[in-house]
CSV table of C-alpha atoms in Angstrom, one decimal:
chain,number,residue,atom,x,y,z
A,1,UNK,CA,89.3,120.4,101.4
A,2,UNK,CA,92.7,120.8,99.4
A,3,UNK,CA,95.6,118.4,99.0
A,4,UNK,CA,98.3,119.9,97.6
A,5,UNK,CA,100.9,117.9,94.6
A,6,UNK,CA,104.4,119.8,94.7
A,7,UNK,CA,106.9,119.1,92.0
A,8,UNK,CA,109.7,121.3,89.8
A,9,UNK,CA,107.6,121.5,87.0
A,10,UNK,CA,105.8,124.3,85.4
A,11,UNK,CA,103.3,121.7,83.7
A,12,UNK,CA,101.7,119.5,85.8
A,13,UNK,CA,101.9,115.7,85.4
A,14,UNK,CA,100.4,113.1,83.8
A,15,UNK,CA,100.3,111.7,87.3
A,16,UNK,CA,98.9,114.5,88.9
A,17,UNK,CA,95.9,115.1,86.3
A,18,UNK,CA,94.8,111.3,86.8
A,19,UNK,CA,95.2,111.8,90.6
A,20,UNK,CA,92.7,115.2,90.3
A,21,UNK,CA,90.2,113.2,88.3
A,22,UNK,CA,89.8,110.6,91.2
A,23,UNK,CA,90.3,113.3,94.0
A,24,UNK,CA,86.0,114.5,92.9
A,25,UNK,CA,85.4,110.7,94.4
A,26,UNK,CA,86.9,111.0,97.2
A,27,UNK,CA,85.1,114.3,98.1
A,28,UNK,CA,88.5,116.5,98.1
A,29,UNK,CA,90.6,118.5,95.8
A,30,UNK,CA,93.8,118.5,94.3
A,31,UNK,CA,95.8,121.8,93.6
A,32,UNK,CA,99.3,121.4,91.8
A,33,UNK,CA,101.9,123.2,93.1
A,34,UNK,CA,105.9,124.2,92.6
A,35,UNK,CA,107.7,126.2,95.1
A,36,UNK,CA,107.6,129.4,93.8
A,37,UNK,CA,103.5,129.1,93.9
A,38,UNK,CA,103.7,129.3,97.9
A,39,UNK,CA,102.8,132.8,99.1
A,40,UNK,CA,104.6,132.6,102.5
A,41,UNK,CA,103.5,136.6,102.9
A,42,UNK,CA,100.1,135.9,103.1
A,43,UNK,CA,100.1,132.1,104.3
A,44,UNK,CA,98.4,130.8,100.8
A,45,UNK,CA,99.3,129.6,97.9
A,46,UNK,CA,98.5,130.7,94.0
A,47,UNK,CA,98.3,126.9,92.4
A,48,UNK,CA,96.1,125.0,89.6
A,49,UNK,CA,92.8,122.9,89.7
A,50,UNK,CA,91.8,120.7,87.2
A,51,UNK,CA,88.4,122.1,86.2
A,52,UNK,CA,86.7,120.9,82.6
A,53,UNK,CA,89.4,119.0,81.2
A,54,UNK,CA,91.9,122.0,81.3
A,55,UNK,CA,94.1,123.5,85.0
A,56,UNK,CA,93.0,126.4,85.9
A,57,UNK,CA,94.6,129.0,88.8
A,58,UNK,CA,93.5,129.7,92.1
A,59,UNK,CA,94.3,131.0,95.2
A,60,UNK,CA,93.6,129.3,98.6
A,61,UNK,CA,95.0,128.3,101.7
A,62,UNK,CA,98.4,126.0,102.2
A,63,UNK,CA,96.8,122.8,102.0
A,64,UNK,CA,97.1,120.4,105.0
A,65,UNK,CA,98.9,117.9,103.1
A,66,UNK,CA,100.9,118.4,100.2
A,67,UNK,CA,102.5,115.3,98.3
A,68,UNK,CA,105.8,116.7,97.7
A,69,UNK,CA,108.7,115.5,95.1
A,70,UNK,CA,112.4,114.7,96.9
A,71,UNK,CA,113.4,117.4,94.4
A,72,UNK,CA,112.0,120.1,95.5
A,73,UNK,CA,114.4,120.5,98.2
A,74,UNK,CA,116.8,122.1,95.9
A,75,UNK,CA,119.2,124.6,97.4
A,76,UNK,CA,117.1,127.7,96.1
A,77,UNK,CA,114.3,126.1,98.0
A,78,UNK,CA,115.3,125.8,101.1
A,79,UNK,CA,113.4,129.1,102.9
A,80,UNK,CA,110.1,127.7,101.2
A,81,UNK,CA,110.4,124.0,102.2
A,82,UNK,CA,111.5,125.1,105.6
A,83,UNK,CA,108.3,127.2,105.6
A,84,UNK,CA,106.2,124.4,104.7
A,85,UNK,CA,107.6,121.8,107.3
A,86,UNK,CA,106.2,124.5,110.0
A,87,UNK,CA,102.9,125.2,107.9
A,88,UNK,CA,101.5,121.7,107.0
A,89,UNK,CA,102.2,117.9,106.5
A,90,UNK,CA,104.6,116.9,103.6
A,91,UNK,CA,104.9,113.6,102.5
A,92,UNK,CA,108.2,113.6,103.1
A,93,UNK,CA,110.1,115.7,105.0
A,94,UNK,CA,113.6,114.6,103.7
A,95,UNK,CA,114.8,114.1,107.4
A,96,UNK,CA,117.2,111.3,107.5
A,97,UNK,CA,118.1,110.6,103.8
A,98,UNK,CA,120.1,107.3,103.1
A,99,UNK,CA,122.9,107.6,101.5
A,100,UNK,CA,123.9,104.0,99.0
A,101,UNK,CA,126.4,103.2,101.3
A,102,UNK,CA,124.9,104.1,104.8
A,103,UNK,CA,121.7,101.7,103.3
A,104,UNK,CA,123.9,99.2,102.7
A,105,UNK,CA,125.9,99.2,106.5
A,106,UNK,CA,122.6,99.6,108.0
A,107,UNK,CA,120.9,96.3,106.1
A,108,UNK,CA,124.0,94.3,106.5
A,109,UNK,CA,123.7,94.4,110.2
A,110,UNK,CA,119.7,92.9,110.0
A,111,UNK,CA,119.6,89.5,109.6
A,112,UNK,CA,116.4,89.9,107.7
A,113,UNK,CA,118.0,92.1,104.7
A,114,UNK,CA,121.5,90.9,104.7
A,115,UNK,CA,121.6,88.7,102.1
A,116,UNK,CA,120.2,91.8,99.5
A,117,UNK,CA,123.4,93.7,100.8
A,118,UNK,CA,126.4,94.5,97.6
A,119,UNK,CA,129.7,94.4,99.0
A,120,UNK,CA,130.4,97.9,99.4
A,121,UNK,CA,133.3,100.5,99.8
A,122,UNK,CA,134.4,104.2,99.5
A,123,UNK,CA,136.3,105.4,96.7
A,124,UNK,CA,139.4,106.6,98.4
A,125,UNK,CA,142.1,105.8,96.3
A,126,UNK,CA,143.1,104.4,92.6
A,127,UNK,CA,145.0,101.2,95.1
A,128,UNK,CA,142.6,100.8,96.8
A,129,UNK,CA,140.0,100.0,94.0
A,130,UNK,CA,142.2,98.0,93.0
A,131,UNK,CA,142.5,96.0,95.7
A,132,UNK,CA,139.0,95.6,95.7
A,133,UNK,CA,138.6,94.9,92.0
A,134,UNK,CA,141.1,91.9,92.7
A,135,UNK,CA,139.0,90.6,95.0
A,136,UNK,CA,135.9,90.7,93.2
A,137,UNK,CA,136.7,90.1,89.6
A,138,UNK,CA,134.3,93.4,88.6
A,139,UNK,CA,133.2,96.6,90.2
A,140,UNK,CA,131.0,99.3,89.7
A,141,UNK,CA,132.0,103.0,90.8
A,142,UNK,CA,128.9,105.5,91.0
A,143,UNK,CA,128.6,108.8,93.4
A,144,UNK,CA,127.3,108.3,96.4
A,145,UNK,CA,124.1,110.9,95.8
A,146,UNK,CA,124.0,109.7,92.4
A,147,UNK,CA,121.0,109.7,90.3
A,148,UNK,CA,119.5,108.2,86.7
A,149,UNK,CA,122.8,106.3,86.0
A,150,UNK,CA,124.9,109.6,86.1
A,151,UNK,CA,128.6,108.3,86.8
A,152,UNK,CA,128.4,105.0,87.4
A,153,UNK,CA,131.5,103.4,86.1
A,154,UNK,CA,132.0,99.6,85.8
A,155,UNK,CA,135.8,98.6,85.8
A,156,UNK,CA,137.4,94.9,85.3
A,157,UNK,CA,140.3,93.2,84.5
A,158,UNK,CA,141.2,90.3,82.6
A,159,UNK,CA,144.4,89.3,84.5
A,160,UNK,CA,145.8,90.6,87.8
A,161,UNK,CA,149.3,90.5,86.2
A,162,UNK,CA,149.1,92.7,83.1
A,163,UNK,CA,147.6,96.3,84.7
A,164,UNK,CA,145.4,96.6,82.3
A,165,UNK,CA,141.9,97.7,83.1
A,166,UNK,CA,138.4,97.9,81.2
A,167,UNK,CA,136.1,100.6,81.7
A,168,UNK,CA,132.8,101.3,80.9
A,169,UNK,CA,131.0,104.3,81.0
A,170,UNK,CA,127.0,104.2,79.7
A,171,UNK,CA,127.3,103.1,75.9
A,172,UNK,CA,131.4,103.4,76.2
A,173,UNK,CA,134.1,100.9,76.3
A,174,UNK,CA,137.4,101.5,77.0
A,175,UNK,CA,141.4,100.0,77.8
A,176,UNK,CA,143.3,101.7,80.5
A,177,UNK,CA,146.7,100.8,81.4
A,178,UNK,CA,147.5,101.4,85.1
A,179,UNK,CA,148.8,105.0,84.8
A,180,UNK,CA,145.5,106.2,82.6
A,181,UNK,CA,143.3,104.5,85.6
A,182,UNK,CA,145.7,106.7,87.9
A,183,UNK,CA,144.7,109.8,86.1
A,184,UNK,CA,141.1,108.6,86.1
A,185,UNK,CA,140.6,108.3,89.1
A,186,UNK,CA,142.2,111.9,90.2
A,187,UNK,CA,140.3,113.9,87.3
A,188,UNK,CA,136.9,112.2,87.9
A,189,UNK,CA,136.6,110.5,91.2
A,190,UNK,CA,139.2,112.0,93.5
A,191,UNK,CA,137.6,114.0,96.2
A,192,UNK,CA,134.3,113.7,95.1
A,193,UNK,CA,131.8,111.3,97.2
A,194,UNK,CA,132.1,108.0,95.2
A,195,UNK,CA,131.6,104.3,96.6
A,196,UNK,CA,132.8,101.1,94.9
A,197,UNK,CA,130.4,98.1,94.8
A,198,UNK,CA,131.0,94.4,93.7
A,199,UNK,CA,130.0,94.3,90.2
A,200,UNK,CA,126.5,92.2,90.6
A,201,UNK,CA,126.1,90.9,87.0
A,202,UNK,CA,122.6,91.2,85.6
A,203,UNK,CA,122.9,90.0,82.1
A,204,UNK,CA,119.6,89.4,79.3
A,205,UNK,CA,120.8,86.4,77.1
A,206,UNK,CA,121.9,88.9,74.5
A,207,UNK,CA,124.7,90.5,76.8
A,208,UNK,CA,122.7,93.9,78.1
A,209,UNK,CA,122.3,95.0,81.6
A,210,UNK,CA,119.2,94.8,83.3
A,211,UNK,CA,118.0,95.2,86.7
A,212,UNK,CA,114.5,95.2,88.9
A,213,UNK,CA,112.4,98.0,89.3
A,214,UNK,CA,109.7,97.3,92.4
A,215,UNK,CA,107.5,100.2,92.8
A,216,UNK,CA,106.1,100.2,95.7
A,217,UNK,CA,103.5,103.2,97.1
A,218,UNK,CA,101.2,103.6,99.8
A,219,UNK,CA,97.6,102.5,99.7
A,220,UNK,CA,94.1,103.8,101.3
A,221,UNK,CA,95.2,101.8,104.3
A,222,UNK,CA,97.9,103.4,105.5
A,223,UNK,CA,100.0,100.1,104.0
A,224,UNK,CA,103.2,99.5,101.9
A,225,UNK,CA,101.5,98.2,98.4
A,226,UNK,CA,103.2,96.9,94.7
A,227,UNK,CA,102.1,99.0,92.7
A,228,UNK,CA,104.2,97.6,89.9
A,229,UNK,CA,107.1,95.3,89.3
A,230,UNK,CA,109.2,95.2,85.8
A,231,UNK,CA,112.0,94.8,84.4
A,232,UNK,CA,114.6,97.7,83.0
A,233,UNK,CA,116.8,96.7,80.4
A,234,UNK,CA,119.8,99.0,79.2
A,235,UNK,CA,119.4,98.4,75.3
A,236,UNK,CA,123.5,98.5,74.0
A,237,UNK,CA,124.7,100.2,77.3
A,238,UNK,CA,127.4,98.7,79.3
A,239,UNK,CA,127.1,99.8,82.5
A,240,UNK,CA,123.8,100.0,84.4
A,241,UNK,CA,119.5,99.4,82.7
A,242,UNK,CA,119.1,103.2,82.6
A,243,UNK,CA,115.7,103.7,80.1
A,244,UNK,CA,117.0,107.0,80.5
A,245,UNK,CA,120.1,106.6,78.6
A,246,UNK,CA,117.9,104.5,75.7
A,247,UNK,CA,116.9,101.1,77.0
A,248,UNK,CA,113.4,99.4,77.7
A,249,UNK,CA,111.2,97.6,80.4
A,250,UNK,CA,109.7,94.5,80.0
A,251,UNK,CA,106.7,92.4,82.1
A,252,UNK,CA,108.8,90.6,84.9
A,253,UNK,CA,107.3,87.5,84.8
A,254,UNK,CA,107.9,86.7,81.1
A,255,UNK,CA,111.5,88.0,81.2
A,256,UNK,CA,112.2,85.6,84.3
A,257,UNK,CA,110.4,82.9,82.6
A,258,UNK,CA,112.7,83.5,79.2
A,259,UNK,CA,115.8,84.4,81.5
A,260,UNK,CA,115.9,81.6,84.4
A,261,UNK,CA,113.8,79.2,83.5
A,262,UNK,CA,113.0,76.6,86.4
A,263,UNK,CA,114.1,79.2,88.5
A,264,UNK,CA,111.9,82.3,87.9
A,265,UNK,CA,108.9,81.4,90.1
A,266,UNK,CA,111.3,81.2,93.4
A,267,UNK,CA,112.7,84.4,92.1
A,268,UNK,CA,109.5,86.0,91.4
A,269,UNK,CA,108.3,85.2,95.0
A,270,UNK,CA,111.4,87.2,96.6
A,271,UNK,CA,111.1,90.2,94.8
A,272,UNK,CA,107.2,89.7,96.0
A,273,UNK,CA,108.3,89.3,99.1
A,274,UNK,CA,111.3,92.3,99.5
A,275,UNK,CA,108.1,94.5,98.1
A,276,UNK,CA,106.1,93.3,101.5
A,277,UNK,CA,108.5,94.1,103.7
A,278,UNK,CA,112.1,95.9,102.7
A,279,UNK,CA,109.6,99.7,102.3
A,280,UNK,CA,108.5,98.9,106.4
A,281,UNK,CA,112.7,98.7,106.8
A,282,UNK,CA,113.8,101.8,105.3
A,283,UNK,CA,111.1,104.0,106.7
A,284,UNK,CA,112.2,102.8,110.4
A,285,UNK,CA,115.8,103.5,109.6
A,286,UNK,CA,114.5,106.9,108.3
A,287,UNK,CA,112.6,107.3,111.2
A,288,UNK,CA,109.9,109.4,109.1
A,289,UNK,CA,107.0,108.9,107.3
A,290,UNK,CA,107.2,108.2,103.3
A,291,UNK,CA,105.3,107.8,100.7
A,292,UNK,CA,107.3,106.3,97.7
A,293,UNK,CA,109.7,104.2,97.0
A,294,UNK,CA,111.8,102.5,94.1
A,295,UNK,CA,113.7,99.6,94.9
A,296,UNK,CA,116.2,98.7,92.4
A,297,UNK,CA,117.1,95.4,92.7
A,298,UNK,CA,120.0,93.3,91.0
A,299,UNK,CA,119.3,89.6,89.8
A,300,UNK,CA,122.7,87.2,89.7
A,301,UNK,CA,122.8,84.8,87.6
A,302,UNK,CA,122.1,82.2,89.9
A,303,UNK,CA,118.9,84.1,90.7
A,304,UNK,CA,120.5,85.7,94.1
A,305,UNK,CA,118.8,89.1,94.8
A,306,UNK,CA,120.9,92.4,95.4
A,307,UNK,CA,119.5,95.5,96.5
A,308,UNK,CA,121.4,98.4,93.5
A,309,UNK,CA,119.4,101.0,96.0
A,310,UNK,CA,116.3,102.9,97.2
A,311,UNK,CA,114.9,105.7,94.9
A,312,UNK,CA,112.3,107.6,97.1
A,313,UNK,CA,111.4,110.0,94.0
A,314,UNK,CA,110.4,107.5,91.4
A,315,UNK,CA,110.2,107.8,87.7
A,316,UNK,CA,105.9,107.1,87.1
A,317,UNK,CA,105.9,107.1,83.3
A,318,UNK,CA,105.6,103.3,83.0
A,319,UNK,CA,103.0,102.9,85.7
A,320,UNK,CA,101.1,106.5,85.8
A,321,UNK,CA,97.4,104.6,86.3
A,322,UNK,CA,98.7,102.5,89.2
A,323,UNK,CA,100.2,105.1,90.5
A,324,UNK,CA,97.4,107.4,90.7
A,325,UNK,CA,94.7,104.9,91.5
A,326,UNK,CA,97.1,104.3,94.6
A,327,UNK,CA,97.6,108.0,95.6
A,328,UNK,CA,94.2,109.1,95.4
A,329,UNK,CA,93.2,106.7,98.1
A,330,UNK,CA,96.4,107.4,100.5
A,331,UNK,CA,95.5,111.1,100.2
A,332,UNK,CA,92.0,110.3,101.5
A,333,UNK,CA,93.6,108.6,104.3
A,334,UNK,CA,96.1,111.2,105.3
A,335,UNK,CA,93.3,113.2,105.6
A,336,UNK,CA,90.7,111.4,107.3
A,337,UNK,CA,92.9,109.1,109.5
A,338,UNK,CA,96.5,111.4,110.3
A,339,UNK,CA,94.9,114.7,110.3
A,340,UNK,CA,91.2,114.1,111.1
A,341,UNK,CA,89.8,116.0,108.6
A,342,UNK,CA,85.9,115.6,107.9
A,343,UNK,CA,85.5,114.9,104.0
A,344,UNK,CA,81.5,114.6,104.2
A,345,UNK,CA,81.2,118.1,105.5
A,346,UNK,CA,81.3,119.6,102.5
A,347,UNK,CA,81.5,118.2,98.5
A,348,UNK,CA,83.8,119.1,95.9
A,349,UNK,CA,82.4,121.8,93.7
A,350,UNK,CA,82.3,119.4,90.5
A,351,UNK,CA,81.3,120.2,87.2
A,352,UNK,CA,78.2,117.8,88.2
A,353,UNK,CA,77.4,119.4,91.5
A,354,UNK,CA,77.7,123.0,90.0
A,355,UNK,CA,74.9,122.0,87.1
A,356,UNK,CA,72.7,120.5,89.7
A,357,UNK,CA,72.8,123.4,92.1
A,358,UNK,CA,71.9,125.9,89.1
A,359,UNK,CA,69.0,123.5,88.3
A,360,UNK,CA,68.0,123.8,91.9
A,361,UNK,CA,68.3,127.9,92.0
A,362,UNK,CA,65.9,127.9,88.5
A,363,UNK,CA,63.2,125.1,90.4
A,364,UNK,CA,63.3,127.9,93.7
A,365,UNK,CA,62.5,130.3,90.9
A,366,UNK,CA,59.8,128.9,88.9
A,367,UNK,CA,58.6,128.0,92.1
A,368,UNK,CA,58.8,131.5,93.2
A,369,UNK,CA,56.6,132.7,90.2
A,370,UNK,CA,54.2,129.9,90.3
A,371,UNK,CA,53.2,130.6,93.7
A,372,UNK,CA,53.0,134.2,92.9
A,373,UNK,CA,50.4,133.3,90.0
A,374,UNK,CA,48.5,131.4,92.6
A,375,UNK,CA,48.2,134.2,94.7
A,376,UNK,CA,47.0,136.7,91.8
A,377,UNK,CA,44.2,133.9,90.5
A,378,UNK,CA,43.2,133.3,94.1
A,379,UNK,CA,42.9,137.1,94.5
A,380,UNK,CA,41.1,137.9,91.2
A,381,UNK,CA,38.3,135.0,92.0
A,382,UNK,CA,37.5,136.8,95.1
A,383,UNK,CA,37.4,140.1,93.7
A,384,UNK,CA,34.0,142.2,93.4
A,385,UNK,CA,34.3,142.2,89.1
A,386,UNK,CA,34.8,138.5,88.9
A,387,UNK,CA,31.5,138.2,90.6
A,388,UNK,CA,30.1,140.6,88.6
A,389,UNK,CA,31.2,139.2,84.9
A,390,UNK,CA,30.0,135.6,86.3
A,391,UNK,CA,27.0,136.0,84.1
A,392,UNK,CA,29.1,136.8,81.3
A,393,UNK,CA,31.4,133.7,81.2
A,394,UNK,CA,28.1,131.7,81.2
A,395,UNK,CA,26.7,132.9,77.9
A,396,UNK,CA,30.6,133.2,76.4
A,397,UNK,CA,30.5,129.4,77.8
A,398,UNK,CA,27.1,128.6,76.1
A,399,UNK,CA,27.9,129.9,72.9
A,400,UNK,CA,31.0,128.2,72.6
């Protein structure tokens, strides 16, 4: 039994090697895949197993559940992933993707998740972010479909009266008078799908942005489960806590302790909390089934909580164990409880199940022969000059 990992890229992952090492226990296994594997011709596809420590190609059938990465649903894609929506179960069918700012409108109207909602707006004119900035001291402007920190904006203003703006952009600072934001705002936001967001200011003591990743996957259950919750700290950046752009993560508990103090235990318990329930949220506003999530949550400095947005293709470097682990057992589930698959029919062909079966083979052999040995011995004792040389053996005996 097969469970297919889809993703863009030519090497598999870290990820997806752990994942095949635990797939053996679970009695199933894993092929990596990228779109252009899928043989939609011949209804297989031409993938890699991991067999002695190294991948290795083969050819089977589409497997009945594939683990697929959001960004495979590229443009050039789209006869493939269409062909594989038909053909088997992905775990996510990108049906229904949230936008930042339809996520926001939907939580604000549950009672539930409407305190984690950011004060949010499109980008439709240079006045009108204005407007906005003057009622919220800071904003941040990022694209709607935005992803890894690319053009997100954060603009202020020390007085209302003077025009002059601040803008910051990754590790960039700079001063704009009124007629440079004008111009701004036409060359890079101007008809283009932007939002504007009240500027949520999470702050280390030393001045740099940081923000809270909660990782969340699903388990062997069927269940919404932490599978890790840090902190992601933009290192000299002046905008948002992108690693990506050179930052760093540290363990969430001992940066709360260090940041807030008296407070970090009540804060701790939130983000526990929006980890419990916020993933049950968004896959009911979805209205699909999904897999993983990233929850990028904002912390005030009054310890108020802030949902940034939903990543539902997160980055696994910094967890790639817990991950895995995690995976493993949901793939086991999919199969056995969603699909109905029977994984005690038939065992993986391991490494250990391959030796074990050639050591059977040579037993049936020198069985084989031993038997046949038997048969001569039992044939020659009965034989006319056996009897005959009896005497023989006797003497040969005695003079021995």
């Amino acid at each position: 039994m097969q469970i297919g990992i889809m993703t863009n890229f030519k090497k598999p992952t870290k990820v997806a090697e752990l994942t095949a090492r635990m797939s053996h226990y679970h009695r199933y296994e894993l092929i990596y895949l990228t779109p252009d594997d899928v043989d939609q011709e011949n209804d297989k596809v031409n993938g890699r197993v991991f067999i002695n420590n190294k991948w290795v190609r083969k050819t089977t059938d589409i497997p009945p559940f594939i683990d697929v990465a959001p960004y495979c649903f590229k443009k050039e894609n789209k006869e493939t992933m269409a062909y594989l929506r038909k053909k088997t179960f992905l775990s996510d069918d990108r049906s229904n993707v949230l936008t930042k700012y339809r996520l926001q409108q939907v939580l604000e109207k549950d009672e539930n998740f409407s305190g984690l909602v950011i004060p949010t707006e499109r980008a439709e004119s240079s006045e009108q972010i204005i407007a906005f900035l003057n009622l919220h001291g800071s904003v941040v402007i990022k694209p709607i479909k935005g992803i890894r920190g690319k053009g997100v904006y954060i603009l202020s203003q020390e007085n209302e009266d003077d025009h002059v703006f601040k803008l910051g952009y990754q590790k960039e600072k700079r001063t704009l008078t009124k007629e440079e934001f004008e111009a701004f705002f036409i060359e890079e936001i101007k008809g283009k799908s932007f939002i504007v967001q009240k500027h949520v200011s999470s702050r280390t003591m030393q001045g740099d942005p940081f923000d809270c990743r909660v990782h969340v996957e699903k388990n062997g259950h069927g269940k919404w489960e932490s599978a890790k919750i840090y902190i992601r700290i933009g290192i000299g950046q002046s905008v948002i806590s992108n690693v990506n752009q050179g930052g760093g993560i540290s363990d969430v508990k001992q940066f709360l302790q260090a940041t807030f103090e008296d407070q970090w235990k009540s804060i701790y318990d939130k983000l526990v909390k929006v980890s419990k329930t916020l993933p049950y949220k968004i896959e009911e506003i979805r209205d699909t089934h999904i897999m993983s999530l990233g929850l990028d949550i904002g912390i005030d400095k009054d310890g108020s909580l802030y949902l940034f947005e939903v990543n539902d293709g997160p980055a696994t470097k910094s967890l790639e164990a817990e991950v895995a682990l995690l995976r493993s057992d949901y793939y086991k589930f999919i199969l056995e409880k969603v699909l109905q698959r029977d994984l005690t029919a038939k065992k993986v062909n391991t490494k250990a199940d391959r030796q074990n079966n050639k050591l059977k083979k040579r037993n049936q052999t020198l069985q084989k022969e031993l038997d046949l040995y038997k048969k001569r011995y039992s044939q020659l004792r009965s034989s006319t000059s056996w009897k005959i040389t009896a005497p023989l053996r006797k003497i040969g005996k005695l003079r021995k």
